[in-house]
Amino acid sequence: MNLLLTQHPEIQLSLLRSLEDRIRGDELIYSTATRTPLQRVGGLLLHLADTAGTPTPATPGHTTILGPSQRDLADALMMGVSTVENAIGRLRRTHGVITSKYRQFVVTDRFGLRDIAMSA
């Protein structure tokens, strides 16, 4: 591996960029000290949309996330279920960036959700 990376610096650079993206993504999701519950839940939903979501055929630009419950999100973020419920409610009603049903979230505005997740 060392030889390959030494002989091909472009591979080394790509690997480092990939690792940096992964670390930044993990920070966005799991960082707890400086982020609000709304930002943390939004970041996790954005990550799930990017990694496990499927495009919604009937509505271009929407991404469906099937499977996780609010409890699953709360456990992943080490938050209370009621805190996650409140954040999802705000993302749905106040910001209009998601819709939700039983074990299904639909990201309707990926850019808006990213803005919320990354806001300072």
CSV table of C-alpha atoms in Angstrom, one decimal:
chain,number,residue,atom,x,y,z
A,1,MET,CA,0.0,0.0,0.0
A,2,ASN,CA,2.8,2.4,0.9
A,3,LEU,CA,4.5,1.8,-2.5
A,4,LEU,CA,1.2,2.4,-4.3
A,5,LEU,CA,0.6,5.6,-2.5
A,6,THR,CA,4.2,6.8,-3.0
A,7,GLN,CA,4.1,6.1,-6.7
A,8,HIS,CA,0.7,7.6,-7.2
A,9,PRO,CA,0.3,10.8,-5.1
A,10,GLU,CA,-3.1,11.4,-6.7
A,11,ILE,CA,-4.4,8.2,-5.0
A,12,GLN,CA,-2.9,9.4,-1.7
A,13,LEU,CA,-4.7,12.8,-2.1
A,14,SER,CA,-8.0,11.1,-3.0
A,15,LEU,CA,-7.8,8.8,0.0
A,16,LEU,CA,-7.1,11.8,2.4
A,17,ARG,CA,-10.0,13.7,0.9
A,18,SER,CA,-12.3,10.8,1.4
A,19,LEU,CA,-11.2,10.4,5.0
A,20,GLU,CA,-11.7,14.1,5.6
A,21,ASP,CA,-15.2,14.0,4.2
A,22,ARG,CA,-16.0,11.0,6.4
A,23,ILE,CA,-14.8,12.8,9.5
A,24,ARG,CA,-16.7,16.0,8.7
A,25,GLY,CA,-19.8,13.9,8.1
A,26,ASP,CA,-19.4,12.1,11.4
A,27,GLU,CA,-18.9,15.5,13.2
A,28,LEU,CA,-22.0,16.9,11.6
A,29,ILE,CA,-24.1,14.0,12.9
A,30,TYR,CA,-22.6,13.1,16.2
A,31,SER,CA,-21.2,16.4,17.5
A,32,THR,CA,-23.1,17.1,20.7
A,33,ALA,CA,-21.4,20.0,22.5
A,34,THR,CA,-22.0,22.8,20.2
A,35,ARG,CA,-25.1,21.8,18.1
A,36,THR,CA,-28.8,22.2,18.9
A,37,PRO,CA,-31.1,19.2,18.8
A,38,LEU,CA,-32.6,20.6,15.6
A,39,GLN,CA,-29.2,20.7,13.9
A,40,ARG,CA,-28.3,17.2,15.1
A,41,VAL,CA,-31.5,15.6,14.0
A,42,GLY,CA,-31.3,17.5,10.7
A,43,GLY,CA,-27.7,16.4,10.2
A,44,LEU,CA,-28.6,12.7,10.8
A,45,LEU,CA,-31.6,12.9,8.4
A,46,LEU,CA,-29.4,14.5,5.8
A,47,HIS,CA,-26.8,11.8,6.2
A,48,LEU,CA,-29.4,9.0,6.0
A,49,ALA,CA,-30.9,10.6,2.9
A,50,ASP,CA,-27.4,10.7,1.3
A,51,THR,CA,-26.4,7.2,2.3
A,52,ALA,CA,-29.6,5.1,2.6
A,53,GLY,CA,-32.3,7.2,1.0
A,54,THR,CA,-34.0,6.4,-2.3
A,55,PRO,CA,-35.3,9.0,-4.8
A,56,THR,CA,-39.1,9.4,-4.6
A,57,PRO,CA,-40.3,8.5,-8.1
A,58,ALA,CA,-43.5,10.5,-7.9
A,59,THR,CA,-41.8,13.7,-6.7
A,60,PRO,CA,-38.4,14.5,-8.3
A,61,GLY,CA,-36.0,16.0,-5.8
A,62,HIS,CA,-37.5,14.2,-2.8
A,63,THR,CA,-35.6,11.4,-1.0
A,64,THR,CA,-37.3,8.7,1.1
A,65,ILE,CA,-35.7,7.2,4.1
A,66,LEU,CA,-37.4,4.0,5.2
A,67,GLY,CA,-36.9,2.1,8.4
A,68,PRO,CA,-35.7,4.2,11.4
A,69,SER,CA,-38.1,5.1,14.1
A,70,GLN,CA,-37.9,8.3,16.2
A,71,ARG,CA,-36.5,6.1,19.0
A,72,ASP,CA,-33.8,4.8,16.6
A,73,LEU,CA,-32.8,8.4,15.8
A,74,ALA,CA,-32.9,9.3,19.5
A,75,ASP,CA,-30.6,6.3,20.4
A,76,ALA,CA,-28.2,7.1,17.6
A,77,LEU,CA,-27.9,10.7,18.8
A,78,MET,CA,-28.1,9.9,22.5
A,79,MET,CA,-31.1,12.2,22.9
A,80,GLY,CA,-34.5,11.8,24.4
A,81,VAL,CA,-37.3,10.6,22.2
A,82,SER,CA,-39.4,13.7,23.0
A,83,THR,CA,-36.5,15.9,22.0
A,84,VAL,CA,-36.2,14.1,18.6
A,85,GLU,CA,-40.0,14.3,18.2
A,86,ASN,CA,-39.9,18.1,18.8
A,87,ALA,CA,-37.1,18.5,16.3
A,88,ILE,CA,-38.8,16.5,13.7
A,89,GLY,CA,-42.0,18.5,14.3
A,90,ARG,CA,-40.1,21.7,13.7
A,91,LEU,CA,-38.4,20.4,10.6
A,92,ARG,CA,-41.8,19.3,9.3
A,93,ARG,CA,-44.1,22.2,10.3
A,94,THR,CA,-41.8,25.3,10.8
A,95,HIS,CA,-39.2,24.7,8.2
A,96,GLY,CA,-41.0,22.4,5.7
A,97,VAL,CA,-37.9,20.4,4.8
A,98,ILE,CA,-39.3,16.9,5.6
A,99,THR,CA,-42.5,15.0,5.8
A,100,SER,CA,-42.8,11.9,8.0
A,101,LYS,CA,-45.0,8.9,8.6
A,102,TYR,CA,-44.5,5.7,10.6
A,103,ARG,CA,-40.8,4.7,10.0
A,104,GLN,CA,-40.6,6.9,7.0
A,105,PHE,CA,-39.1,10.3,6.4
A,106,VAL,CA,-39.1,12.1,3.1
A,107,VAL,CA,-36.6,14.9,2.6
A,108,THR,CA,-38.5,17.5,0.5
A,109,ASP,CA,-35.8,20.2,0.6
A,110,ARG,CA,-32.3,18.9,0.8
A,111,PHE,CA,-30.7,22.3,0.6
A,112,GLY,CA,-32.9,23.7,3.4
A,113,LEU,CA,-32.1,20.7,5.6
A,114,ARG,CA,-28.4,21.1,4.9
A,115,ASP,CA,-28.7,24.8,5.9
A,116,ILE,CA,-30.4,23.9,9.2
A,117,ALA,CA,-27.9,21.1,9.9
A,118,MET,CA,-24.9,23.3,9.2
A,119,SER,CA,-26.1,26.6,10.7
A,120,ALA,CA,-23.9,28.1,13.3
